[in-house]
Amino acid sequence: RKRSRNMADAVTLEQALGAFDILAQQFKEDPERLGRFKEKFAASAKPDQPLEENQEFFNWAVGGQTGEKIAAHCGYENKPENHVTLWKTIREKYGSDPKVVEFKANLTKMLM
C-alpha cells in the first residue's frame, strides 16, 4: 500500500522519458490509430495547453496496451490514479528538463 502513496517521489527521469518513448513507438507501429487519434487530438487541443493535460492524449496514454506498457516500464500497478500521478509528476518534476521538453515537442509534432 505504501508504495502507491509515494509513487510521485519514485518516478525517475528515465521512467518519464521512457513513457514518452513508448508513446512515440506506438504511433510509429500503428499509423492508422495515430490518424484517428490526431483527429480527436486536433478537435480537443487548446492553444498553449501542455500535451499531458489534453484529455484525448491522456485517455490514449493510459488506455489499453499503451497504459499497460507504461505502467510496466515505470513499475506501478496499471490503475487510472497511478497514471494521473505519473503524468502530474512528469509535468511538475521534469517539465523543464531539456530531454522531456524535446521528447514532448517531438510527440506534439507527430500529432500536428
Tab-separated table of C-alpha atoms in Angstrom:
chain	number	residue	atom	x	y	z
A	1	ARG	CA	0.000	0.000	0.000
A	2	LYS	CA	2.725	2.463	0.961
A	3	ARG	CA	4.267	2.249	-2.492
A	4	SER	CA	1.435	3.921	-4.383
A	5	ARG	CA	1.355	6.838	-1.937
A	6	ASN	CA	4.992	7.611	-2.631
A	7	MET	CA	4.804	6.956	-6.326
A	8	ALA	CA	5.338	10.612	-7.190
A	9	ASP	CA	8.668	10.562	-5.349
A	10	ALA	CA	9.666	7.364	-7.096
A	11	VAL	CA	9.243	8.487	-10.705
A	12	THR	CA	12.682	8.889	-12.248
A	13	LEU	CA	13.644	10.982	-15.246
A	14	GLU	CA	14.479	7.757	-17.064
A	15	GLN	CA	10.945	6.465	-16.468
A	16	ALA	CA	9.460	9.749	-17.611
A	17	LEU	CA	11.447	9.669	-20.851
A	18	GLY	CA	10.566	6.004	-21.281
A	19	ALA	CA	6.864	6.822	-21.069
A	20	PHE	CA	7.217	9.350	-23.911
A	21	ASP	CA	9.293	6.854	-25.854
A	22	ILE	CA	6.609	4.167	-25.542
A	23	LEU	CA	4.023	6.638	-26.859
A	24	ALA	CA	6.171	7.617	-29.837
A	25	GLN	CA	6.871	3.943	-30.575
A	26	GLN	CA	3.170	3.097	-30.572
A	27	PHE	CA	2.491	5.878	-33.062
A	28	LYS	CA	5.148	4.507	-35.398
A	29	GLU	CA	3.789	0.974	-35.112
A	30	ASP	CA	0.155	1.894	-35.718
A	31	PRO	CA	-0.224	4.769	-38.208
A	32	GLU	CA	-3.952	4.104	-38.556
A	33	ARG	CA	-4.504	4.568	-34.855
A	34	LEU	CA	-2.323	7.661	-34.993
A	35	GLY	CA	-4.548	9.056	-37.728
A	36	ARG	CA	-7.702	8.543	-35.666
A	37	PHE	CA	-6.045	9.966	-32.606
A	38	LYS	CA	-4.742	13.012	-34.472
A	39	GLU	CA	-8.302	13.958	-35.427
A	40	LYS	CA	-9.530	13.673	-31.845
A	41	PHE	CA	-6.466	15.489	-30.599
A	42	ALA	CA	-6.900	18.354	-33.065
A	43	ALA	CA	-10.539	18.710	-32.081
A	44	SER	CA	-9.761	18.826	-28.354
A	45	ALA	CA	-6.447	20.711	-28.326
A	46	LYS	CA	-6.448	24.112	-26.689
A	47	PRO	CA	-3.818	26.726	-27.523
A	48	ASP	CA	-0.786	26.573	-25.206
A	49	GLN	CA	-2.170	23.565	-23.368
A	50	PRO	CA	0.559	21.180	-22.225
A	51	LEU	CA	0.367	17.875	-24.070
A	52	GLU	CA	-0.175	15.813	-20.941
A	53	GLU	CA	-3.118	17.992	-19.878
A	54	ASN	CA	-5.007	17.247	-23.078
A	55	GLN	CA	-7.842	14.821	-22.291
A	56	GLU	CA	-7.551	12.859	-25.539
A	57	PHE	CA	-3.813	12.481	-25.079
A	58	PHE	CA	-4.339	11.347	-21.526
A	59	ASN	CA	-7.070	8.840	-22.454
A	60	TRP	CA	-4.776	7.363	-25.054
A	61	ALA	CA	-1.698	7.309	-22.829
A	62	VAL	CA	-3.472	5.403	-20.060
A	63	GLY	CA	-5.708	3.144	-22.123
A	64	GLY	CA	-5.202	-0.392	-23.373
A	65	GLN	CA	-1.745	-1.654	-24.286
A	66	THR	CA	-0.184	1.781	-24.052
A	67	GLY	CA	-1.177	2.177	-20.416
A	68	GLU	CA	-0.038	-1.375	-19.666
A	69	LYS	CA	3.364	-0.810	-21.254
A	70	ILE	CA	3.920	2.481	-19.452
A	71	ALA	CA	2.826	1.009	-16.101
A	72	ALA	CA	5.158	-1.960	-16.581
A	73	HIS	CA	8.018	0.317	-17.608
A	74	CYS	CA	7.551	2.524	-14.541
A	75	GLY	CA	6.894	-0.409	-12.235
A	76	TYR	CA	3.475	0.528	-10.918
A	77	GLU	CA	0.045	-1.049	-10.999
A	78	ASN	CA	-1.933	-0.257	-14.152
A	79	LYS	CA	-4.635	1.834	-12.470
A	80	PRO	CA	-6.025	5.211	-13.599
A	81	GLU	CA	-4.973	7.026	-10.431
A	82	ASN	CA	-1.393	5.820	-10.871
A	83	HIS	CA	-1.330	7.168	-14.413
A	84	VAL	CA	-2.707	10.506	-13.187
A	85	THR	CA	0.115	10.646	-10.645
A	86	LEU	CA	2.721	9.718	-13.261
A	87	TRP	CA	1.788	12.456	-15.723
A	88	LYS	CA	1.312	15.029	-12.972
A	89	THR	CA	4.762	14.140	-11.620
A	90	ILE	CA	6.331	14.313	-15.064
A	91	ARG	CA	4.869	17.786	-15.515
A	92	GLU	CA	5.777	19.069	-12.050
A	93	LYS	CA	9.119	17.373	-11.520
A	94	TYR	CA	10.591	17.109	-15.004
A	95	GLY	CA	8.573	19.582	-17.044
A	96	SER	CA	11.553	21.849	-17.641
A	97	ASP	CA	14.121	19.097	-18.200
A	98	PRO	CA	15.601	19.640	-21.698
A	99	LYS	CA	15.124	15.976	-22.655
A	100	VAL	CA	11.490	15.949	-21.555
A	101	VAL	CA	10.905	19.212	-23.413
A	102	GLU	CA	12.454	17.668	-26.535
A	103	PHE	CA	10.515	14.391	-26.281
A	104	LYS	CA	7.282	16.294	-25.768
A	105	ALA	CA	7.970	18.595	-28.707
A	106	ASN	CA	8.646	15.606	-30.962
A	107	LEU	CA	5.488	13.861	-29.839
A	108	THR	CA	3.472	17.042	-30.371
A	109	LYS	CA	4.920	17.344	-33.882
A	110	MET	CA	3.753	13.820	-34.664
A	111	LEU	CA	0.254	14.908	-33.698
A	112	MET	CA	0.105	18.023	-35.808
